[in-house]
């Protein structure tokens, strides 16, 4: 960044120059140059409208638009000189435009303020970011859906069975596909949150001017339409002073971040030697510089940890916005970095999992064995008694006793003897216990949304239908 100084665009009433430290503190160009494309789009729409309503003549509009295009070309080429003394993206571009086309550049800012300028730039950026994350969330969802299909083995093989947990204690067997579909459901809502947020923020604040609107005969509907917004914001104070569109975006990122962090934790845990349920691909794991045997789940761990900064960005902006009086305050310049950071972070994690999950190998033997342990079919045994008319609470007590007996003697339920079973309840026998397989347990859970293969197939079909839309 260059540190030369020329007269400030707002310098009219000032007789002293800005202190170097104050200039450094005030400047946002180091990060808001990321809004350069949006800023120039906003200016092009604004200047075209100024021409349409007769505020500028067509020669002036031509000159300014052509100048803006040369500036845009330089920015894209990386040859634009960003200057700290020009404070932010808006004044860097405008001052450079003036360097190139002369005083007529000063007419661009007619009927506009940096307050509505930054608000429109940032809305354009955030709306695009929300739609991009919606697409990337959808791509991960499609990958998880095809993993769900793959492990259901429509080709006649066995469906992969996983222990389902509550409290991280084995609870009941489930299909691995059912587990995948749980994440598909979460991601579908995540995508929806980004799309909802994009729809709600689809209003142009341009023309709100500093805060109160403008006496110039501008056409806010025209600029809104030219910039691809559904409509202009209805209130000028709200247009320049509100950042809930950014908060909503950060909120959607935070919730998605939480989901991705839970997924990460499960993958990390299940890839350990002790669980042995899955192997992550070499391409997305790393080694240790001292322990030759190590294969560390760094990508998944970082994905788990990145949720922290994504939550922090939401909390940060909520705290910035809280307590600021209407309309614009410079505090609001703090709105951008968190949005950029959450966008980049979540985008990266989505892309990584989209690559990594299809390459992750599940060990069906290990997951099935684990699913059968820990008395995971005890509920099925209690249901067996309850179906025969025993009140469920009593059945629960009887089976609890059998689990106690089995665990004291380090056996599984199906290893109990006929005598032990029928002593617990006359309706029970070793044969009943032998029928308590994990496959039978899974197949029996036919309730809507349950883990039975038919139900999971329905979930998959419904999710596919939604994805094809
Ligand atoms: N760089 C400023 C921001 O990001 C632009 C708006 C400045 N407006 C003002 N009145 N100082 O918020």
Short mmCIF file of C-alpha atoms and ligand atoms in Angstrom, two decimals:
data_model
loop_
_atom_site.label_atom_id
_atom_site.label_comp_id
_atom_site.label_asym_id
_atom_site.label_seq_id
_atom_site.Cartn_x
_atom_site.Cartn_y
_atom_site.Cartn_z
CA UNK A 1 0.00 0.00 0.00
CA UNK A 2 1.32 3.44 -0.92
CA UNK A 3 1.60 6.21 1.68
CA UNK A 4 1.49 9.39 -0.34
CA UNK A 5 -0.94 12.10 0.58
CA UNK A 6 -3.12 14.38 -1.47
CA UNK A 7 -6.03 16.53 -0.37
CA UNK A 8 -8.85 14.49 1.14
CA UNK A 9 -12.06 14.22 -0.85
CA UNK A 10 -13.79 15.54 2.25
CA UNK A 11 -11.06 18.05 3.09
CA UNK A 12 -12.96 21.31 2.50
CA UNK A 13 -13.52 22.33 6.12
CA UNK A 14 -10.23 21.04 7.48
CA UNK A 15 -7.14 23.17 8.09
CA UNK A 16 -4.96 20.48 9.70
CA UNK A 17 -3.93 17.25 8.04
CA UNK A 18 -4.88 13.90 9.55
CA UNK A 19 -2.42 12.49 12.09
CA UNK A 20 -0.62 9.47 10.61
CA UNK A 21 -1.86 7.15 13.35
CA UNK A 22 -5.43 8.39 12.99
CA UNK A 23 -5.20 7.87 9.23
CA UNK A 24 -3.97 4.33 9.74
CA UNK A 25 -6.71 3.63 12.26
CA UNK A 26 -9.43 5.09 10.08
CA UNK A 27 -8.44 3.38 6.87
CA UNK A 28 -10.36 0.34 5.67
CA UNK A 29 -8.84 0.03 2.19
CA UNK A 30 -6.66 -2.87 3.38
CA UNK A 31 -9.75 -5.05 3.51
CA UNK A 32 -12.62 -3.25 1.78
CA UNK A 33 -10.78 -3.26 -1.57
CA UNK A 34 -12.45 -6.65 -1.78
CA UNK A 35 -15.62 -4.68 -2.58
CA UNK A 36 -14.06 -2.97 -5.62
CA UNK A 37 -16.14 -4.83 -8.22
CA UNK A 38 -19.35 -4.11 -6.35
CA UNK A 39 -18.33 -0.48 -5.83
CA UNK A 40 -17.80 0.08 -9.53
CA UNK A 41 -21.02 -1.72 -10.44
CA UNK A 42 -22.82 0.57 -7.99
CA UNK A 43 -21.17 3.66 -9.47
CA UNK A 44 -21.97 2.62 -13.03
CA UNK A 45 -25.63 2.12 -12.15
CA UNK A 46 -25.71 5.42 -10.27
CA UNK A 47 -24.12 7.46 -13.05
CA UNK A 48 -26.34 5.89 -15.71
CA UNK A 49 -29.39 6.84 -13.66
CA UNK A 50 -28.07 10.40 -13.17
CA UNK A 51 -28.00 10.60 -16.96
CA UNK A 52 -31.47 9.11 -17.40
CA UNK A 53 -33.09 11.65 -15.10
CA UNK A 54 -31.16 14.55 -16.63
CA UNK A 55 -28.90 15.40 -13.65
CA UNK A 56 -25.82 14.74 -15.82
CA UNK A 57 -25.58 15.14 -19.58
CA UNK A 58 -24.77 12.20 -21.79
CA UNK A 59 -21.19 13.36 -22.39
CA UNK A 60 -20.51 13.42 -18.65
CA UNK A 61 -22.07 9.98 -18.20
CA UNK A 62 -19.92 8.64 -21.04
CA UNK A 63 -16.72 10.08 -19.62
CA UNK A 64 -17.34 8.86 -16.10
CA UNK A 65 -18.46 5.38 -17.19
CA UNK A 66 -15.49 4.92 -19.51
CA UNK A 67 -13.16 6.07 -16.73
CA UNK A 68 -14.71 3.64 -14.27
CA UNK A 69 -14.16 0.82 -16.76
CA UNK A 70 -10.45 1.63 -17.04
CA UNK A 71 -10.20 1.65 -13.24
CA UNK A 72 -11.97 -1.70 -13.09
CA UNK A 73 -9.61 -3.14 -15.69
CA UNK A 74 -6.60 -2.05 -13.61
CA UNK A 75 -8.06 -3.50 -10.44
CA UNK A 76 -8.68 -6.81 -12.18
CA UNK A 77 -5.17 -6.77 -13.61
CA UNK A 78 -3.72 -6.09 -10.15
CA UNK A 79 -2.07 -2.89 -11.35
CA UNK A 80 -4.30 -0.47 -9.42
CA UNK A 81 -2.47 1.58 -6.82
CA UNK A 82 -4.33 1.31 -3.50
CA UNK A 83 -3.48 4.23 -1.23
CA UNK A 84 -3.90 4.34 2.49
CA UNK A 85 -4.37 8.12 2.55
CA UNK A 86 -7.38 7.60 0.33
CA UNK A 87 -8.90 5.69 3.22
CA UNK A 88 -11.31 3.23 1.71
CA UNK A 89 -12.25 1.47 -1.50
CA UNK A 90 -14.76 4.16 -2.44
CA UNK A 91 -12.39 7.10 -2.22
CA UNK A 92 -9.51 5.21 -3.78
CA UNK A 93 -11.61 4.54 -6.83
CA UNK A 94 -13.12 8.00 -7.01
CA UNK A 95 -9.77 9.77 -6.52
CA UNK A 96 -8.13 7.61 -9.18
CA UNK A 97 -11.01 8.37 -11.50
CA UNK A 98 -10.40 12.07 -10.93
CA UNK A 99 -6.66 11.58 -11.62
CA UNK A 100 -7.65 10.07 -14.96
CA UNK A 101 -10.61 12.07 -16.23
CA UNK A 102 -10.30 15.30 -14.28
CA UNK A 103 -12.89 17.33 -12.36
CA UNK A 104 -15.91 15.79 -14.13
CA UNK A 105 -15.24 12.76 -11.90
CA UNK A 106 -16.54 14.88 -9.04
CA UNK A 107 -20.05 14.73 -10.53
CA UNK A 108 -20.27 10.98 -9.87
CA UNK A 109 -20.96 11.62 -6.19
CA UNK A 110 -24.00 13.82 -6.90
CA UNK A 111 -27.02 12.67 -4.89
CA UNK A 112 -24.96 9.97 -3.18
CA UNK A 113 -23.06 9.51 0.05
CA UNK A 114 -20.45 6.99 1.05
CA UNK A 115 -23.05 5.77 3.50
CA UNK A 116 -25.42 4.45 0.86
CA UNK A 117 -22.45 3.59 -1.35
CA UNK A 118 -20.92 1.21 1.19
CA UNK A 119 -24.33 -0.17 2.11
CA UNK A 120 -25.08 -1.07 -1.51
CA UNK A 121 -21.61 -2.52 -2.14
CA UNK A 122 -21.79 -4.67 0.95
CA UNK A 123 -25.30 -5.90 0.22
CA UNK A 124 -24.25 -6.88 -3.28
CA UNK A 125 -21.28 -8.77 -1.87
CA UNK A 126 -23.21 -10.48 0.91
CA UNK A 127 -26.07 -11.50 -1.34
CA UNK A 128 -23.65 -13.11 -3.78
CA UNK A 129 -21.79 -14.79 -0.91
CA UNK A 130 -25.05 -16.17 0.52
CA UNK A 131 -26.08 -17.60 -2.85
CA UNK A 132 -22.61 -19.06 -3.38
CA UNK A 133 -22.64 -20.76 0.03
CA UNK A 134 -26.15 -22.04 -0.71
CA UNK A 135 -24.75 -23.71 -3.85
CA UNK A 136 -21.72 -25.10 -2.06
CA UNK A 137 -23.92 -26.43 0.75
CA UNK A 138 -26.06 -28.07 -1.92
CA UNK A 139 -23.00 -29.68 -3.49
CA UNK A 140 -21.97 -31.21 -0.17
CA UNK A 141 -25.54 -32.35 0.34
CA UNK A 142 -25.49 -34.10 -3.03
CA UNK A 143 -22.28 -35.89 -2.06
CA UNK A 144 -23.71 -37.02 1.27
CA UNK A 145 -26.86 -38.18 -0.46
CA UNK A 146 -24.89 -40.34 -2.85
CA UNK A 147 -22.90 -41.75 0.08
CA UNK A 148 -26.23 -42.63 1.70
CA UNK A 149 -27.27 -44.45 -1.47
CA UNK A 150 -23.94 -46.19 -1.86
CA UNK A 151 -24.01 -47.67 1.65
CA UNK A 152 -27.56 -48.88 1.32
CA UNK A 153 -26.31 -51.32 -1.29
CA UNK A 154 -29.02 -51.30 -3.86
CA UNK A 155 -26.73 -53.76 -5.72
CA UNK A 156 -27.87 -56.57 -3.43
CA UNK A 157 -25.03 -56.41 -0.89
CA UNK A 158 -25.61 -55.79 2.78
CA UNK A 159 -26.45 -52.30 3.95
CA UNK A 160 -23.81 -50.88 6.29
CA UNK A 161 -24.96 -50.84 9.91
CA UNK A 162 -23.59 -48.37 12.40
CA UNK A 163 -24.07 -48.13 16.16
CA UNK A 164 -26.41 -45.23 16.87
CA UNK A 165 -25.47 -43.33 20.00
CA UNK A 166 -27.03 -41.18 22.64
CA UNK A 167 -24.67 -39.73 25.26
CA UNK A 168 -21.98 -41.39 23.09
CA UNK A 169 -23.13 -44.69 24.60
CA UNK A 170 -24.32 -47.34 22.16
CA UNK A 171 -28.07 -46.91 21.87
CA UNK A 172 -29.62 -48.73 18.91
CA UNK A 173 -28.29 -49.95 15.57
CA UNK A 174 -28.91 -47.68 12.60
CA UNK A 175 -28.07 -47.70 8.92
CA UNK A 176 -24.99 -45.71 7.97
CA UNK A 177 -27.22 -44.30 5.23
CA UNK A 178 -29.61 -43.05 7.89
CA UNK A 179 -26.71 -41.24 9.56
CA UNK A 180 -25.76 -39.64 6.25
CA UNK A 181 -29.35 -38.59 5.67
CA UNK A 182 -29.42 -36.81 9.03
CA UNK A 183 -26.67 -34.53 7.75
CA UNK A 184 -28.47 -34.17 4.42
CA UNK A 185 -31.50 -32.87 6.34
CA UNK A 186 -29.37 -30.38 8.30
CA UNK A 187 -27.65 -29.17 5.15
CA UNK A 188 -30.97 -28.72 3.38
CA UNK A 189 -32.03 -26.29 6.10
CA UNK A 190 -28.62 -24.60 5.99
CA UNK A 191 -29.02 -24.00 2.29
CA UNK A 192 -32.51 -22.66 2.93
CA UNK A 193 -31.17 -20.23 5.53
CA UNK A 194 -28.71 -18.77 3.00
CA UNK A 195 -31.42 -18.48 0.35
CA UNK A 196 -33.89 -16.89 2.80
CA UNK A 197 -31.26 -14.40 3.91
CA UNK A 198 -30.41 -13.58 0.29
CA UNK A 199 -34.09 -12.96 -0.46
CA UNK A 200 -34.55 -10.71 2.56
CA UNK A 201 -31.45 -8.64 1.79
CA UNK A 202 -32.44 -8.25 -1.85
CA UNK A 203 -33.12 -4.51 -1.54
CA UNK A 204 -30.98 -1.64 -2.73
CA UNK A 205 -30.07 1.10 -0.24
CA UNK A 206 -28.54 3.21 -3.02
CA UNK A 207 -30.14 6.66 -3.07
CA UNK A 208 -30.72 6.72 0.68
CA UNK A 209 -27.83 9.14 0.44
CA UNK A 210 -26.30 10.20 3.77
CA UNK A 211 -29.37 9.29 5.83
CA UNK A 212 -32.40 11.36 4.83
CA UNK A 213 -32.67 10.86 1.09
CA UNK A 214 -31.83 13.59 -1.40
CA UNK A 215 -33.49 16.59 -3.05
CA UNK A 216 -32.22 15.43 -6.45
CA UNK A 217 -34.83 13.80 -8.69
CA UNK A 218 -33.15 10.38 -8.61
CA UNK A 219 -34.75 7.09 -9.62
CA UNK A 220 -34.01 4.53 -6.93
CA UNK A 221 -36.11 1.89 -8.65
CA UNK A 222 -33.93 2.18 -11.75
CA UNK A 223 -30.66 1.71 -9.85
CA UNK A 224 -32.13 -1.14 -7.81
CA UNK A 225 -33.19 -2.91 -11.01
CA UNK A 226 -29.88 -2.22 -12.74
CA UNK A 227 -28.02 -3.82 -9.84
CA UNK A 228 -30.26 -6.89 -9.82
CA UNK A 229 -32.10 -6.05 -6.60
CA UNK A 230 -35.77 -6.85 -6.22
CA UNK A 231 -36.56 -3.31 -5.03
CA UNK A 232 -35.09 -0.30 -3.21
CA UNK A 233 -35.12 -0.21 0.60
CA UNK A 234 -38.22 1.61 1.80
CA UNK A 235 -36.63 3.84 4.43
CA UNK A 236 -33.44 5.83 3.98
CA UNK A 237 -32.33 5.66 7.64
CA UNK A 238 -32.77 1.90 7.61
CA UNK A 239 -31.06 1.66 4.24
CA UNK A 240 -27.79 3.18 5.45
CA UNK A 241 -27.95 2.21 9.12
CA UNK A 242 -28.97 -1.45 9.17
CA UNK A 243 -26.67 -4.44 9.05
CA UNK A 244 -29.07 -7.24 9.95
CA UNK A 245 -28.53 -8.64 6.45
CA UNK A 246 -24.89 -9.23 7.43
CA UNK A 247 -25.94 -10.63 10.80
CA UNK A 248 -28.29 -13.07 9.14
CA UNK A 249 -25.55 -14.18 6.79
CA UNK A 250 -23.18 -14.63 9.74
CA UNK A 251 -25.91 -16.48 11.62
CA UNK A 252 -26.46 -18.90 8.76
CA UNK A 253 -22.66 -19.41 8.57
CA UNK A 254 -22.53 -20.05 12.30
CA UNK A 255 -25.28 -22.68 12.26
CA UNK A 256 -23.74 -24.40 9.25
CA UNK A 257 -20.37 -24.12 11.00
CA UNK A 258 -21.83 -25.93 14.00
CA UNK A 259 -23.16 -28.72 11.78
CA UNK A 260 -19.82 -29.09 10.02
CA UNK A 261 -18.09 -29.15 13.38
CA UNK A 262 -20.32 -31.98 14.63
CA UNK A 263 -19.66 -33.90 11.44
CA UNK A 264 -15.93 -33.32 11.91
CA UNK A 265 -16.04 -34.61 15.45
CA UNK A 266 -17.81 -37.80 14.39
CA UNK A 267 -15.36 -38.43 11.57
CA UNK A 268 -12.39 -37.83 13.86
CA UNK A 269 -13.75 -40.13 16.54
CA UNK A 270 -14.77 -42.88 14.14
CA UNK A 271 -11.39 -42.84 12.44
CA UNK A 272 -9.50 -43.61 15.65
CA UNK A 273 -7.87 -46.99 16.16
CA UNK A 274 -10.29 -47.60 19.03
CA UNK A 275 -13.41 -47.14 16.88
CA UNK A 276 -11.95 -48.18 13.54
CA UNK A 277 -15.15 -47.35 11.65
CA UNK A 278 -13.60 -45.43 8.80
CA UNK A 279 -10.39 -44.44 7.07
CA UNK A 280 -9.95 -40.93 5.79
CA UNK A 281 -8.10 -40.58 2.50
CA UNK A 282 -4.36 -39.90 2.61
CA UNK A 283 -5.09 -36.82 0.52
CA UNK A 284 -6.89 -35.13 3.41
CA UNK A 285 -4.81 -36.30 6.37
CA UNK A 286 -1.26 -35.60 7.49
CA UNK A 287 1.63 -37.42 9.14
CA UNK A 288 3.72 -36.75 12.20
CA UNK A 289 7.32 -35.62 11.98
CA UNK A 290 8.30 -37.87 14.88
CA UNK A 291 5.82 -40.78 15.01
CA UNK A 292 6.04 -42.69 11.74
CA UNK A 293 2.76 -44.57 12.26
CA UNK A 294 0.60 -41.47 12.55
CA UNK A 295 -2.13 -40.41 10.20
CA UNK A 296 -3.72 -37.34 11.66
CA UNK A 297 -7.14 -35.96 10.74
CA UNK A 298 -5.88 -32.37 10.50
CA UNK A 299 -8.41 -31.24 7.93
CA UNK A 300 -11.33 -32.52 9.99
CA UNK A 301 -9.85 -31.07 13.18
CA UNK A 302 -9.41 -27.66 11.60
CA UNK A 303 -12.93 -27.86 10.23
CA UNK A 304 -14.10 -28.60 13.79
CA UNK A 305 -12.05 -25.73 15.19
CA UNK A 306 -12.90 -23.16 12.52
CA UNK A 307 -16.43 -23.09 13.92
CA UNK A 308 -14.95 -20.99 16.72
CA UNK A 309 -14.03 -18.06 14.52
CA UNK A 310 -17.26 -18.33 12.57
CA UNK A 311 -19.26 -18.05 15.81
CA UNK A 312 -16.97 -15.22 16.90
CA UNK A 313 -17.69 -13.25 13.74
CA UNK A 314 -21.42 -13.36 14.48
CA UNK A 315 -20.95 -12.32 18.09
CA UNK A 316 -18.50 -9.62 17.02
CA UNK A 317 -20.88 -7.91 14.65
CA UNK A 318 -23.87 -8.23 16.98
CA UNK A 319 -21.79 -6.40 19.55
CA UNK A 320 -20.71 -3.73 17.06
CA UNK A 321 -24.27 -3.02 15.95
CA UNK A 322 -25.79 -3.04 19.42
CA UNK A 323 -26.01 0.42 20.86
CA UNK A 324 -25.21 2.38 17.70
CA UNK A 325 -27.71 5.22 17.23
CA UNK A 326 -29.36 5.61 13.82
CA UNK A 327 -28.19 5.96 11.16
CA UNK A 328 -24.58 5.46 10.02
CA UNK A 329 -21.72 5.38 12.51
CA UNK A 330 -18.13 4.53 11.68
CA UNK A 331 -18.48 1.52 13.98
CA UNK A 332 -20.22 -0.07 11.01
CA UNK A 333 -16.95 -0.19 9.11
CA UNK A 334 -16.26 -3.14 11.43
CA UNK A 335 -18.97 -5.13 9.61
CA UNK A 336 -16.83 -6.39 6.75
CA UNK A 337 -13.91 -8.47 7.94
CA UNK A 338 -16.07 -10.94 9.85
CA UNK A 339 -18.32 -11.45 6.85
CA UNK A 340 -15.32 -11.98 4.55
CA UNK A 341 -13.77 -14.37 7.05
CA UNK A 342 -16.91 -16.44 7.67
CA UNK A 343 -17.54 -16.63 3.95
CA UNK A 344 -14.01 -17.81 3.16
CA UNK A 345 -13.87 -20.21 6.08
CA UNK A 346 -17.21 -21.90 5.52
CA UNK A 347 -16.65 -22.01 1.79
CA UNK A 348 -13.34 -23.82 2.26
CA UNK A 349 -14.74 -26.37 4.72
CA UNK A 350 -17.66 -27.14 2.40
CA UNK A 351 -15.31 -27.69 -0.53
CA UNK A 352 -12.98 -29.89 1.51
CA UNK A 353 -15.75 -32.19 2.71
CA UNK A 354 -17.23 -32.35 -0.77
CA UNK A 355 -13.88 -33.74 -1.93
CA UNK A 356 -13.14 -35.86 1.09
CA UNK A 357 -16.34 -37.74 1.89
CA UNK A 358 -16.52 -39.77 -1.33
CA UNK A 359 -12.91 -40.87 -0.66
CA UNK A 360 -13.60 -41.91 2.92
CA UNK A 361 -13.80 -45.68 3.38
CA UNK A 362 -16.22 -47.16 5.88
CA UNK A 363 -15.37 -50.52 7.48
CA UNK A 364 -18.66 -52.36 7.52
CA UNK A 365 -17.38 -55.28 9.63
CA UNK A 366 -16.19 -52.98 12.37
CA UNK A 367 -19.31 -50.85 12.40
CA UNK A 368 -21.58 -53.91 12.43
CA UNK A 369 -19.64 -55.54 15.25
CA UNK A 370 -19.74 -52.34 17.27
CA UNK A 371 -23.45 -51.95 16.54
CA UNK A 372 -24.14 -55.40 17.98
CA UNK A 373 -22.23 -54.67 21.19
CA UNK A 374 -23.37 -52.67 24.16
CA UNK A 375 -26.80 -54.41 24.29
CA UNK A 376 -28.00 -52.29 21.44
CA UNK A 377 -31.00 -54.57 20.84
CA UNK A 378 -32.29 -54.45 24.43
CA UNK A 379 -35.10 -52.12 23.35
CA UNK A 380 -36.13 -54.66 20.72
CA UNK A 381 -36.37 -57.35 23.40
CA UNK A 382 -38.51 -55.09 25.57
CA UNK A 383 -40.69 -54.32 22.52
CA UNK A 384 -41.05 -58.09 21.94
CA UNK A 385 -42.54 -58.49 25.43
CA UNK A 386 -44.66 -55.38 25.08
CA UNK A 387 -46.10 -56.67 21.80
CA UNK A 388 -47.15 -59.81 23.70
CA UNK A 389 -49.14 -57.59 26.06
CA UNK A 390 -46.60 -56.96 28.85
CA UNK A 391 -46.78 -53.29 29.84
CA UNK A 392 -43.70 -51.54 28.40
CA UNK A 393 -42.46 -50.36 31.79
CA UNK A 394 -42.53 -53.94 33.11
CA UNK A 395 -40.82 -55.23 29.95
CA UNK A 396 -38.15 -52.55 30.42
CA UNK A 397 -37.53 -53.81 33.98
CA UNK A 398 -37.27 -57.48 32.89
CA UNK A 399 -34.82 -56.68 30.08
CA UNK A 400 -32.84 -54.40 32.35
CA UNK A 401 -32.37 -57.36 34.67
CA UNK A 402 -31.15 -59.53 31.77
CA UNK A 403 -28.70 -56.83 30.63
CA UNK A 404 -27.37 -56.67 34.20
CA UNK A 405 -26.98 -60.47 34.29
CA UNK A 406 -25.27 -60.54 30.91
CA UNK A 407 -22.93 -57.68 31.67
CA UNK A 408 -21.88 -59.15 35.02
CA UNK A 409 -20.88 -62.34 33.23
CA UNK A 410 -19.46 -60.50 30.22
CA UNK A 411 -21.88 -61.97 27.73
CA UNK A 412 -24.16 -60.56 25.06
CA UNK A 413 -27.93 -60.99 25.28
CA UNK A 414 -27.92 -63.74 22.66
CA UNK A 415 -25.42 -65.69 24.79
CA UNK A 416 -27.84 -66.11 27.71
CA UNK A 417 -29.23 -69.60 28.28
CA UNK A 418 -32.80 -70.73 27.79
CA UNK A 419 -33.15 -71.16 31.53
CA UNK A 420 -31.87 -67.65 32.28
CA UNK A 421 -34.19 -66.16 29.70
CA UNK A 422 -37.34 -67.92 30.80
CA UNK A 423 -36.55 -67.27 34.46
CA UNK A 424 -36.67 -63.59 33.66
CA UNK A 425 -40.04 -63.93 31.91
CA UNK A 426 -41.98 -67.00 30.76
CA UNK A 427 -42.39 -65.54 27.26
CA UNK A 428 -38.62 -65.36 26.76
CA UNK A 429 -36.30 -68.05 25.47
CA UNK A 430 -32.82 -68.41 23.96
CA UNK A 431 -34.48 -68.51 20.54
CA UNK A 432 -36.06 -65.12 21.06
CA UNK A 433 -32.66 -63.73 22.05
CA UNK A 434 -31.02 -65.31 19.02
CA UNK A 435 -33.42 -63.49 16.73
CA UNK A 436 -32.29 -60.15 18.10
CA UNK A 437 -29.88 -59.35 15.28
CA UNK A 438 -28.89 -55.84 14.39
CA UNK A 439 -30.37 -56.39 10.93
CA UNK A 440 -33.72 -57.35 12.45
CA UNK A 441 -33.56 -54.37 14.79
CA UNK A 442 -32.92 -51.97 11.92
CA UNK A 443 -35.51 -53.60 9.67
CA UNK A 444 -38.14 -53.27 12.37
CA UNK A 445 -37.85 -49.50 12.78
CA UNK A 446 -40.43 -48.76 10.16
CA UNK A 447 -41.94 -45.64 11.64
CA UNK A 448 -41.90 -42.58 9.37
CA UNK A 449 -38.37 -41.15 9.38
CA UNK A 450 -37.00 -44.31 11.00
CA UNK A 451 -33.90 -46.30 10.12
CA UNK A 452 -35.53 -49.27 8.33
CA UNK A 453 -34.13 -49.59 4.78
CA UNK A 454 -37.55 -48.84 3.23
CA UNK A 455 -37.83 -45.63 5.23
CA UNK A 456 -34.28 -44.56 4.44
CA UNK A 457 -34.92 -45.24 0.76
CA UNK A 458 -37.92 -42.93 1.01
CA UNK A 459 -35.79 -40.24 2.63
CA UNK A 460 -33.26 -40.60 -0.15
CA UNK A 461 -35.92 -40.41 -2.86
CA UNK A 462 -37.45 -37.30 -1.31
CA UNK A 463 -34.08 -35.60 -0.92
CA UNK A 464 -33.15 -36.48 -4.51
CA UNK A 465 -36.41 -35.02 -5.75
CA UNK A 466 -35.66 -31.81 -3.87
CA UNK A 467 -32.10 -31.67 -5.24
CA UNK A 468 -33.29 -32.21 -8.82
CA UNK A 469 -35.66 -29.24 -8.56
N1 LIG B 1 -15.33 2.95 4.82
C1 LIG B 1 -16.62 3.26 5.33
C2 LIG B 1 -17.30 2.00 5.86
O1 LIG B 1 -16.90 0.98 5.51
C3 LIG B 1 -17.46 3.84 4.26
C4 LIG B 1 -18.55 4.75 4.74
C5 LIG B 1 -17.96 5.94 5.35
N2 LIG B 1 -18.93 6.93 5.64
C6 LIG B 1 -18.65 7.96 6.42
N3 LIG B 1 -19.58 8.80 6.63
N4 LIG B 1 -17.49 8.08 7.02
O2 LIG B 1 -18.23 2.07 6.64
#
